C-alpha cells in the first residue's frame, strides 16, 4: 500500500480478479444508472454527476476456522472468481466511497468535500439512507466481505500498520488570547493541527461546537504579543469571538482526503490525522466509528440478518439468526480470537480478548453493558492504536449517538 506521495508502488493484486474490477463510479439515484466511472472525462468527485460509490463485482468466498497446523491454529479465507463447492456467492454491490453526508432534506449522500454526518443514531442513519433511494441502506454484513478482500491481499491483521493510521490521533488545545470577530485561535502548540484538518471549537472543552463547528484549518503562523507566544491557527467560515479557555479539537475529517490516490490503497500522510483508503473506500477505519445494520445484540449474544428489507434494531425475530458464539461478556481489550459459526461463516466477531495493539487482530473491542445493543466498527478520530478494520464497539443501544459515530451508504441491489 502507498504511504506518502511516492506513487511508484507495485501491487500485483491490481491485476487479479476481483480486486482489479473494484471501481469508483458516479451513480444517478433519480434515473438509477451509472453516469461515469473513475477515469472517465465526465467523472466527478463532488456529487455533481451523481453519488460517488465504489462497486464490488460478484465473487465467491470461503472461510475456514480453526484448522490445526504444526505450530498452532489458523484461520483460512479464500476468494474465487468462479463458483466452487462450499464457497459463498457474494453478488455485486456498491458502498459509499465516503462516510455519509446528510443534506438539508435529510437525504444521505456520498460526496467529496463535505463534513460527514455525526450525532445521529442508527435508526436516523437508516432513514437518511432510505431517503437516498429504495435500494440503499447503511453498511451491513458486507463489511466482512471487504475485510476478507483486505486480508487475502495483505495477509496482515494490523491494518493500521499496512495501510496507515488514518484519522485516529486526538487533537486538542486551549485558547490563550481573547479576540473578537476573528478566524483564528491562539494556542501554545499547533503540532497536532495540520493544515486541512477539520476542527470544532467548544466553549470550555471538547465534544462541543458552541463557538464553531465543522471548520477547516487554512494556515498556521507563529504568534508573539506581550507575554504570550505560541501559534495562530486560522480556519475558514464566518468569524467568531474567541475567549480565553475556548477549546479547539480535531473532529470528523472532511471527505475527499484521498481522492488523488484514485483506486490505490494507503494514505498520503501517515501521521494519525489524515485519512486512509482501501481500494476506493475512504476511512474504512478511523475518523468515525460506522454503524453496522443487520447485527443485533442481546446480553452479549449477536444475531445476524442478511435481508436489508427487514433490518430493524432491537429485533430478534425469525429474520435474525443467533450466532453459535457470543461476544465477550462485560469486557474490553485487544482482540485475540474471532468467532466462527458454520451456518454463518462470513460473520467474524470477537470472542476472546487479551492481545495487544500489535498482536492478534491488533484492534480493540468494547463489549460492555447487557441488554439490547447495536454494532459499530472501525474506531474514530481519537481511538489511536485501538482503531482498524477489526475494531468493534458493542456497548451502546439503538438510541446512542455522538460526535464520533457516523455511517456509510450501501447500495445492495
CSV table of C-alpha atoms in Angstrom, one decimal:
chain,number,residue,atom,x,y,z
A,1,UNK,CA,0.0,0.0,0.0
A,2,UNK,CA,1.1,3.5,-0.6
A,3,UNK,CA,2.2,5.7,2.3
A,4,UNK,CA,3.2,9.2,1.2
A,5,UNK,CA,3.3,10.9,-2.2
A,6,UNK,CA,5.6,8.4,-3.9
A,7,UNK,CA,3.3,6.8,-6.5
A,8,UNK,CA,5.8,4.1,-7.6
A,9,UNK,CA,4.1,1.4,-5.7
A,10,UNK,CA,3.7,-2.1,-7.1
A,11,UNK,CA,0.8,-4.2,-6.1
A,12,UNK,CA,0.3,-7.4,-8.1
A,13,UNK,CA,-3.3,-7.7,-6.9
A,14,UNK,CA,-4.1,-4.8,-9.2
A,15,UNK,CA,-4.1,-7.4,-11.9
A,16,UNK,CA,-6.2,-10.1,-10.1
A,17,UNK,CA,-9.9,-10.5,-10.0
A,18,UNK,CA,-11.9,-9.3,-8.1
A,19,UNK,CA,-9.5,-6.6,-6.9
A,20,UNK,CA,-8.9,-5.3,-10.5
A,21,UNK,CA,-12.7,-4.8,-11.0
A,22,UNK,CA,-13.4,-2.8,-7.9
A,23,UNK,CA,-14.1,0.7,-9.3
A,24,UNK,CA,-15.5,4.0,-8.1
A,25,UNK,CA,-18.3,5.5,-10.1
A,26,UNK,CA,-21.0,8.2,-10.3
A,27,UNK,CA,-24.5,6.9,-9.7
A,28,UNK,CA,-27.7,8.8,-10.7
A,29,UNK,CA,-30.3,7.9,-8.0
A,30,UNK,CA,-33.1,9.5,-10.0
A,31,UNK,CA,-32.6,7.6,-13.2
A,32,UNK,CA,-31.0,4.6,-11.5
A,33,UNK,CA,-28.0,4.4,-13.8
A,34,UNK,CA,-24.2,4.9,-13.8
A,35,UNK,CA,-23.2,8.2,-15.2
A,36,UNK,CA,-19.5,7.7,-15.2
A,37,UNK,CA,-16.6,5.6,-13.9
A,38,UNK,CA,-13.4,6.7,-12.3
A,39,UNK,CA,-11.1,7.6,-15.2
A,40,UNK,CA,-13.8,8.9,-17.5
A,41,UNK,CA,-13.7,12.5,-18.6
A,42,UNK,CA,-17.1,13.2,-17.0
A,43,UNK,CA,-16.4,11.6,-13.6
A,44,UNK,CA,-16.8,14.0,-10.7
A,45,UNK,CA,-15.8,13.7,-7.0
A,46,UNK,CA,-18.1,16.4,-5.7
A,47,UNK,CA,-21.5,14.8,-6.4
A,48,UNK,CA,-22.3,17.0,-9.4
A,49,UNK,CA,-22.5,13.9,-11.6
A,50,UNK,CA,-24.1,11.6,-9.1
A,51,UNK,CA,-23.3,9.7,-5.8
A,52,UNK,CA,-19.7,8.7,-5.6
A,53,UNK,CA,-19.9,4.9,-4.9
A,54,UNK,CA,-17.4,2.1,-5.1
A,55,UNK,CA,-18.6,-1.1,-6.9
A,56,UNK,CA,-17.5,-4.6,-5.8
A,57,UNK,CA,-18.1,-7.3,-8.5
A,58,UNK,CA,-19.5,-10.7,-7.9
A,59,UNK,CA,-17.2,-13.3,-6.5
A,60,UNK,CA,-17.1,-16.2,-4.1
A,61,UNK,CA,-15.7,-16.5,-0.5
A,62,UNK,CA,-14.9,-19.4,1.8
A,63,UNK,CA,-13.8,-19.0,5.5
A,64,UNK,CA,-12.5,-22.0,7.4
A,65,UNK,CA,-11.6,-21.8,11.1
A,66,UNK,CA,-9.9,-23.2,13.1
A,67,UNK,CA,-7.5,-25.5,11.3
A,68,UNK,CA,-4.7,-27.0,13.4
A,69,UNK,CA,-1.2,-26.9,11.9
A,70,UNK,CA,2.1,-27.9,13.5
A,71,UNK,CA,2.6,-24.5,15.1
A,72,UNK,CA,-1.0,-23.7,16.1
A,73,UNK,CA,-4.4,-22.9,14.9
A,74,UNK,CA,-5.1,-20.9,11.7
A,75,UNK,CA,-8.0,-19.3,10.0
A,76,UNK,CA,-8.2,-19.5,6.2
A,77,UNK,CA,-10.1,-17.1,4.0
A,78,UNK,CA,-10.3,-17.9,0.3
A,79,UNK,CA,-11.6,-15.9,-2.7
A,80,UNK,CA,-12.6,-17.4,-6.1
A,81,UNK,CA,-13.6,-15.8,-9.3
A,82,UNK,CA,-16.0,-18.7,-10.2
A,83,UNK,CA,-18.4,-20.9,-8.3
A,84,UNK,CA,-16.8,-23.6,-6.1
A,85,UNK,CA,-18.2,-26.1,-3.7
A,86,UNK,CA,-18.8,-24.7,-0.2
A,87,UNK,CA,-17.9,-21.1,-1.4
A,88,UNK,CA,-20.5,-18.4,-0.7
A,89,UNK,CA,-21.5,-16.2,-3.6
A,90,UNK,CA,-21.3,-12.5,-3.0
A,91,UNK,CA,-23.4,-10.6,-5.5
A,92,UNK,CA,-22.3,-7.2,-6.9
A,93,UNK,CA,-22.9,-4.3,-4.5
A,94,UNK,CA,-21.8,-0.7,-4.0
A,95,UNK,CA,-20.8,1.3,-0.9
A,96,UNK,CA,-20.2,5.0,-0.5
A,97,UNK,CA,-16.6,5.9,-1.2
A,98,UNK,CA,-17.0,8.4,1.6
A,99,UNK,CA,-18.7,8.4,5.0
A,100,UNK,CA,-22.3,9.6,4.8
A,101,UNK,CA,-23.1,13.3,4.4
A,102,UNK,CA,-26.7,14.4,5.0
A,103,UNK,CA,-28.2,17.4,3.3
A,104,UNK,CA,-30.9,19.8,4.5
A,105,UNK,CA,-33.6,17.4,3.2
A,106,UNK,CA,-32.3,14.6,5.4
A,107,UNK,CA,-31.0,12.7,2.3
A,108,UNK,CA,-27.8,10.7,2.7
A,109,UNK,CA,-25.0,11.2,0.2
A,110,UNK,CA,-21.5,10.1,-0.7
A,111,UNK,CA,-19.8,13.3,-1.9
A,112,UNK,CA,-16.3,14.7,-1.7
A,113,UNK,CA,-15.5,18.0,0.1
A,114,UNK,CA,-18.2,17.8,2.8
A,115,UNK,CA,-18.3,17.1,6.5
A,116,UNK,CA,-19.7,13.6,7.3
A,117,UNK,CA,-22.8,13.4,9.4
A,118,UNK,CA,-22.5,12.6,13.1
A,119,UNK,CA,-24.6,13.0,16.3
A,120,UNK,CA,-27.3,10.7,14.8
A,121,UNK,CA,-28.4,7.3,16.0
A,122,UNK,CA,-28.6,4.1,13.9
A,123,UNK,CA,-32.3,4.5,13.2
A,124,UNK,CA,-31.8,8.0,11.9
A,125,UNK,CA,-28.9,6.9,9.6
A,126,UNK,CA,-31.1,4.1,8.3
A,127,UNK,CA,-33.8,6.7,7.4
A,128,UNK,CA,-31.2,9.0,5.7
A,129,UNK,CA,-30.1,6.1,3.6
A,130,UNK,CA,-33.7,5.1,2.7
A,131,UNK,CA,-34.2,8.7,1.6
A,132,UNK,CA,-31.3,8.3,-0.8
A,133,UNK,CA,-33.2,5.6,-2.7
A,134,UNK,CA,-35.2,2.4,-2.2
A,135,UNK,CA,-32.2,0.2,-2.8
A,136,UNK,CA,-30.0,1.9,-0.2
A,137,UNK,CA,-29.3,1.2,3.4
A,138,UNK,CA,-26.2,1.6,5.6
A,139,UNK,CA,-23.3,-0.9,5.8
A,140,UNK,CA,-24.2,-4.5,6.8
A,141,UNK,CA,-22.7,-8.0,6.7
A,142,UNK,CA,-20.8,-7.0,3.6
A,143,UNK,CA,-18.1,-5.3,5.7
A,144,UNK,CA,-16.9,-8.9,6.3
A,145,UNK,CA,-16.6,-9.3,2.6
A,146,UNK,CA,-14.4,-6.2,2.4
A,147,UNK,CA,-12.2,-7.2,5.3
A,148,UNK,CA,-11.7,-10.6,3.6
A,149,UNK,CA,-10.5,-8.8,0.4
A,150,UNK,CA,-8.0,-6.9,2.6
A,151,UNK,CA,-6.8,-10.0,4.5
A,152,UNK,CA,-6.3,-12.1,1.4
A,153,UNK,CA,-4.4,-9.2,-0.3
A,154,UNK,CA,-2.1,-8.3,2.6
A,155,UNK,CA,-2.2,-11.3,5.0
A,156,UNK,CA,-1.8,-9.0,7.9
A,157,UNK,CA,-4.3,-8.3,10.7
A,158,UNK,CA,-2.7,-5.0,11.6
A,159,UNK,CA,-4.5,-2.7,9.1
A,160,UNK,CA,-3.1,0.5,10.6
A,161,UNK,CA,0.4,-0.8,10.1
A,162,UNK,CA,-0.3,-1.9,6.5
A,163,UNK,CA,-2.5,0.9,5.2
A,164,UNK,CA,-1.8,3.8,7.6
A,165,UNK,CA,-3.0,5.1,10.9
A,166,UNK,CA,-5.9,7.1,9.5
A,167,UNK,CA,-7.6,9.9,11.4
A,168,UNK,CA,-7.0,8.3,14.8
A,169,UNK,CA,-5.0,10.6,17.0
A,170,UNK,CA,-6.7,13.0,19.4
A,171,UNK,CA,-6.0,16.8,18.9
A,172,UNK,CA,-7.0,19.4,21.5
A,173,UNK,CA,-5.7,22.8,22.7
A,174,UNK,CA,-7.0,25.8,24.8
A,175,UNK,CA,-7.1,29.4,23.6
A,176,UNK,CA,-4.5,31.7,25.2
A,177,UNK,CA,-5.9,35.0,23.8
A,178,UNK,CA,-9.4,36.6,23.7
A,179,UNK,CA,-10.3,38.1,20.3
A,180,UNK,CA,-13.4,39.4,18.6
A,181,UNK,CA,-14.7,38.7,15.1
A,182,UNK,CA,-11.7,36.6,14.0
A,183,UNK,CA,-11.0,33.4,12.0
A,184,UNK,CA,-8.1,32.2,14.2
A,185,UNK,CA,-7.4,30.8,17.7
A,186,UNK,CA,-4.1,31.3,19.5
A,187,UNK,CA,-2.6,28.2,21.2
A,188,UNK,CA,0.7,27.3,22.7
A,189,UNK,CA,1.4,24.4,20.2
A,190,UNK,CA,-0.1,23.6,16.9
A,191,UNK,CA,1.7,20.4,16.0
A,192,UNK,CA,-1.5,18.3,16.4
A,193,UNK,CA,-3.4,20.5,13.9
A,194,UNK,CA,-2.1,20.2,10.3
A,195,UNK,CA,-3.4,22.4,7.6
A,196,UNK,CA,-6.6,20.9,6.1
A,197,UNK,CA,-7.6,19.3,9.5
A,198,UNK,CA,-11.3,19.5,10.4
A,199,UNK,CA,-11.9,21.2,13.8
A,200,UNK,CA,-14.6,22.3,16.2
A,201,UNK,CA,-14.2,24.9,18.9
A,202,UNK,CA,-16.0,24.4,22.2
A,203,UNK,CA,-16.7,26.9,25.0
A,204,UNK,CA,-14.7,25.2,27.7
A,205,UNK,CA,-14.0,21.7,26.4
A,206,UNK,CA,-14.1,19.2,23.6
A,207,UNK,CA,-17.1,17.4,22.2
A,208,UNK,CA,-18.7,20.8,21.9
A,209,UNK,CA,-19.2,23.2,19.0
A,210,UNK,CA,-20.5,26.1,20.8
A,211,UNK,CA,-18.0,28.6,19.3
A,212,UNK,CA,-17.5,27.0,15.9
A,213,UNK,CA,-18.3,23.6,14.3
A,214,UNK,CA,-17.2,22.0,11.1
A,215,UNK,CA,-14.3,24.3,10.2
A,216,UNK,CA,-11.1,23.5,8.2
A,217,UNK,CA,-7.7,24.8,9.1
A,218,UNK,CA,-6.4,27.0,6.3
A,219,UNK,CA,-3.0,28.2,7.7
A,220,UNK,CA,-0.8,28.4,10.8
A,221,UNK,CA,1.5,31.2,11.9
A,222,UNK,CA,3.8,31.9,14.8
A,223,UNK,CA,2.3,34.3,17.3
A,224,UNK,CA,4.0,36.6,19.8
A,225,UNK,CA,2.5,39.6,21.6
A,226,UNK,CA,3.2,41.0,25.1
A,227,UNK,CA,4.0,38.0,27.3
A,228,UNK,CA,2.2,35.4,25.1
A,229,UNK,CA,3.9,33.4,22.4
A,230,UNK,CA,2.5,30.4,20.5
A,231,UNK,CA,0.7,29.8,17.2
A,232,UNK,CA,-2.2,31.2,15.4
A,233,UNK,CA,-4.4,28.6,13.8
A,234,UNK,CA,-6.6,30.1,11.0
A,235,UNK,CA,-9.8,28.4,9.9
A,236,UNK,CA,-12.5,29.0,7.3
A,237,UNK,CA,-16.1,30.1,7.7
A,238,UNK,CA,-17.8,33.0,9.4
A,239,UNK,CA,-15.7,35.0,12.0
A,240,UNK,CA,-16.2,34.1,15.7
A,241,UNK,CA,-15.5,35.5,19.1
A,242,UNK,CA,-12.7,33.7,21.0
A,243,UNK,CA,-12.5,33.7,24.8
A,244,UNK,CA,-9.5,32.5,26.8
A,245,UNK,CA,-10.0,28.8,27.5
A,246,UNK,CA,-12.1,28.1,24.4
A,247,UNK,CA,-11.2,24.6,23.3
A,248,UNK,CA,-10.1,23.7,19.7
A,249,UNK,CA,-10.3,20.0,18.9
A,250,UNK,CA,-9.9,17.7,15.9
A,251,UNK,CA,-13.3,16.4,14.7
A,252,UNK,CA,-14.6,14.3,11.8
A,253,UNK,CA,-12.4,14.9,8.8
A,254,UNK,CA,-14.0,16.4,5.7
A,255,UNK,CA,-14.4,13.8,2.8
A,256,UNK,CA,-12.0,13.5,-0.1
A,257,UNK,CA,-8.7,13.5,1.6
A,258,UNK,CA,-7.6,10.5,-0.5
A,259,UNK,CA,-9.0,11.5,-3.9
A,260,UNK,CA,-5.6,11.8,-5.6
A,261,UNK,CA,-4.9,8.1,-4.7
A,262,UNK,CA,-7.7,7.0,-7.1
A,263,UNK,CA,-8.2,3.3,-6.7
A,264,UNK,CA,-4.9,2.8,-4.8
A,265,UNK,CA,-4.8,1.8,-1.2
A,266,UNK,CA,-2.9,3.6,1.6
A,267,UNK,CA,-2.5,7.2,2.6
A,268,UNK,CA,-0.8,10.4,1.6
A,269,UNK,CA,0.3,11.4,5.1
A,270,UNK,CA,0.7,8.8,7.9
A,271,UNK,CA,0.5,11.0,11.0
A,272,UNK,CA,-2.7,9.8,12.6
A,273,UNK,CA,-4.5,13.0,11.4
A,274,UNK,CA,-5.1,12.2,7.7
A,275,UNK,CA,-7.5,9.8,6.0
A,276,UNK,CA,-6.6,6.3,4.8
A,277,UNK,CA,-8.2,4.4,1.9
A,278,UNK,CA,-8.6,0.8,0.9
A,279,UNK,CA,-9.5,0.2,-2.8
A,280,UNK,CA,-11.9,3.0,-3.2
A,281,UNK,CA,-13.3,3.1,0.4
A,282,UNK,CA,-12.0,6.2,2.2
A,283,UNK,CA,-11.7,5.8,6.0
A,284,UNK,CA,-12.7,2.1,6.2
A,285,UNK,CA,-11.5,2.6,9.8
A,286,UNK,CA,-10.6,5.6,12.0
A,287,UNK,CA,-12.2,9.1,11.6
A,288,UNK,CA,-15.7,7.9,12.6
A,289,UNK,CA,-17.0,4.7,14.0
A,290,UNK,CA,-19.5,3.4,11.5
A,291,UNK,CA,-22.8,1.8,12.4
A,292,UNK,CA,-23.4,-1.7,11.0
A,293,UNK,CA,-27.0,-2.6,10.5
A,294,UNK,CA,-28.3,-6.2,10.5
A,295,UNK,CA,-26.3,-7.2,13.6
A,296,UNK,CA,-28.4,-7.0,16.8
A,297,UNK,CA,-27.1,-7.9,20.2
A,298,UNK,CA,-28.9,-9.1,23.3
A,299,UNK,CA,-27.0,-9.7,26.5
A,300,UNK,CA,-23.7,-10.1,24.6
A,301,UNK,CA,-25.3,-12.6,22.1
A,302,UNK,CA,-25.2,-11.4,18.5
A,303,UNK,CA,-27.9,-12.2,15.9
A,304,UNK,CA,-27.4,-11.6,12.2
A,305,UNK,CA,-29.8,-10.8,9.3
A,306,UNK,CA,-28.9,-10.8,5.6
A,307,UNK,CA,-32.1,-9.2,4.2
A,308,UNK,CA,-32.0,-5.3,4.1
A,309,UNK,CA,-35.8,-5.1,3.7
A,310,UNK,CA,-36.2,-6.5,7.3
A,311,UNK,CA,-33.3,-4.7,9.1
A,312,UNK,CA,-34.7,-3.4,12.4
A,313,UNK,CA,-32.6,-2.6,15.5
A,314,UNK,CA,-33.8,-4.3,18.8
A,315,UNK,CA,-35.4,-7.1,16.9
A,316,UNK,CA,-34.7,-10.8,17.4
A,317,UNK,CA,-37.4,-12.5,15.2
A,318,UNK,CA,-37.1,-15.2,12.6
A,319,UNK,CA,-35.2,-12.8,10.2
A,320,UNK,CA,-32.3,-12.9,12.6
A,321,UNK,CA,-30.1,-15.9,13.2
A,322,UNK,CA,-28.4,-16.5,16.5
A,323,UNK,CA,-24.7,-17.0,16.2
A,324,UNK,CA,-23.2,-20.1,17.8
A,325,UNK,CA,-20.8,-17.9,19.8
A,326,UNK,CA,-21.2,-14.8,22.0
A,327,UNK,CA,-19.3,-11.6,22.3
A,328,UNK,CA,-17.0,-11.0,25.3
A,329,UNK,CA,-19.1,-10.6,28.4
A,330,UNK,CA,-18.7,-7.2,30.0
A,331,UNK,CA,-15.1,-6.8,28.8
A,332,UNK,CA,-12.9,-4.6,26.7
A,333,UNK,CA,-9.5,-5.2,25.2
A,334,UNK,CA,-7.5,-6.1,22.1
A,335,UNK,CA,-9.0,-8.9,20.1
A,336,UNK,CA,-7.3,-12.3,20.2
A,337,UNK,CA,-9.8,-14.6,18.6
A,338,UNK,CA,-12.8,-14.1,16.2
A,339,UNK,CA,-15.7,-16.5,16.4
A,340,UNK,CA,-16.8,-19.0,13.7
A,341,UNK,CA,-20.3,-20.2,13.1
A,342,UNK,CA,-20.5,-22.9,10.4
A,343,UNK,CA,-24.0,-21.7,9.5
A,344,UNK,CA,-22.8,-18.0,9.2
A,345,UNK,CA,-19.1,-18.4,8.3
A,346,UNK,CA,-18.6,-14.9,6.9
A,347,UNK,CA,-19.5,-13.3,10.2
A,348,UNK,CA,-16.3,-12.8,12.2
A,349,UNK,CA,-17.0,-11.1,15.6
A,350,UNK,CA,-14.7,-11.1,18.6
A,351,UNK,CA,-15.0,-13.9,21.2
A,352,UNK,CA,-11.7,-13.7,23.1
A,353,UNK,CA,-9.7,-10.6,24.1
A,354,UNK,CA,-6.2,-10.4,25.6
A,355,UNK,CA,-4.0,-9.5,22.6
A,356,UNK,CA,-2.1,-6.2,22.1
A,357,UNK,CA,-2.0,-3.3,19.7
A,358,UNK,CA,0.5,-5.2,17.5
A,359,UNK,CA,-0.6,-8.8,18.2
A,360,UNK,CA,-3.7,-10.9,17.5
A,361,UNK,CA,-6.1,-8.7,15.4
A,362,UNK,CA,-4.3,-5.6,16.7
A,363,UNK,CA,-7.6,-3.8,17.2
A,364,UNK,CA,-9.8,-3.1,20.2
A,365,UNK,CA,-13.2,-4.4,21.2
A,366,UNK,CA,-15.7,-2.7,23.6
A,367,UNK,CA,-18.2,-5.2,24.8
A,368,UNK,CA,-19.8,-3.7,27.9
A,369,UNK,CA,-23.4,-3.4,29.1
A,370,UNK,CA,-26.1,-6.1,28.9
A,371,UNK,CA,-29.4,-5.6,27.2
A,372,UNK,CA,-30.1,-4.7,23.6
A,373,UNK,CA,-27.1,-3.3,21.8
A,374,UNK,CA,-26.1,-2.3,18.2
A,375,UNK,CA,-22.8,-2.7,16.5
A,376,UNK,CA,-20.3,-0.2,15.1
A,377,UNK,CA,-16.9,-0.7,13.6
A,378,UNK,CA,-13.6,0.8,12.8
A,379,UNK,CA,-12.7,3.3,15.5
A,380,UNK,CA,-12.8,7.1,15.5
A,381,UNK,CA,-10.7,10.2,15.4
A,382,UNK,CA,-9.5,9.7,19.0
A,383,UNK,CA,-9.1,5.9,19.0
A,384,UNK,CA,-5.3,5.8,18.5
A,385,UNK,CA,-4.0,2.2,18.1
A,386,UNK,CA,-7.4,0.8,19.0
A,387,UNK,CA,-8.7,1.5,15.5
A,388,UNK,CA,-8.6,-0.7,12.5
A,389,UNK,CA,-10.7,-3.0,10.3
A,390,UNK,CA,-11.4,-5.2,13.2
A,391,UNK,CA,-12.2,-2.6,15.9
A,392,UNK,CA,-15.7,-3.3,17.3
A,393,UNK,CA,-18.0,-1.5,19.7
A,394,UNK,CA,-21.0,-3.2,21.2
A,395,UNK,CA,-21.7,-1.1,24.2
A,396,UNK,CA,-24.4,1.3,23.1
A,397,UNK,CA,-28.1,0.9,22.4
A,398,UNK,CA,-30.0,2.0,19.3
A,399,UNK,CA,-30.6,5.5,20.7
A,400,UNK,CA,-26.9,6.2,21.1
A,401,UNK,CA,-25.2,8.9,19.1
A,402,UNK,CA,-22.2,11.2,19.5
A,403,UNK,CA,-19.6,13.3,17.6
A,404,UNK,CA,-17.5,10.3,16.8
A,405,UNK,CA,-20.1,8.0,15.2
A,406,UNK,CA,-21.2,8.1,11.5
A,407,UNK,CA,-22.3,5.7,8.8
A,408,UNK,CA,-21.8,4.8,5.2
A,409,UNK,CA,-24.2,4.3,2.4
A,410,UNK,CA,-24.7,0.8,0.9
A,411,UNK,CA,-26.5,0.1,-2.4
A,412,UNK,CA,-27.4,-3.5,-2.1
A,413,UNK,CA,-29.2,-4.1,-5.4
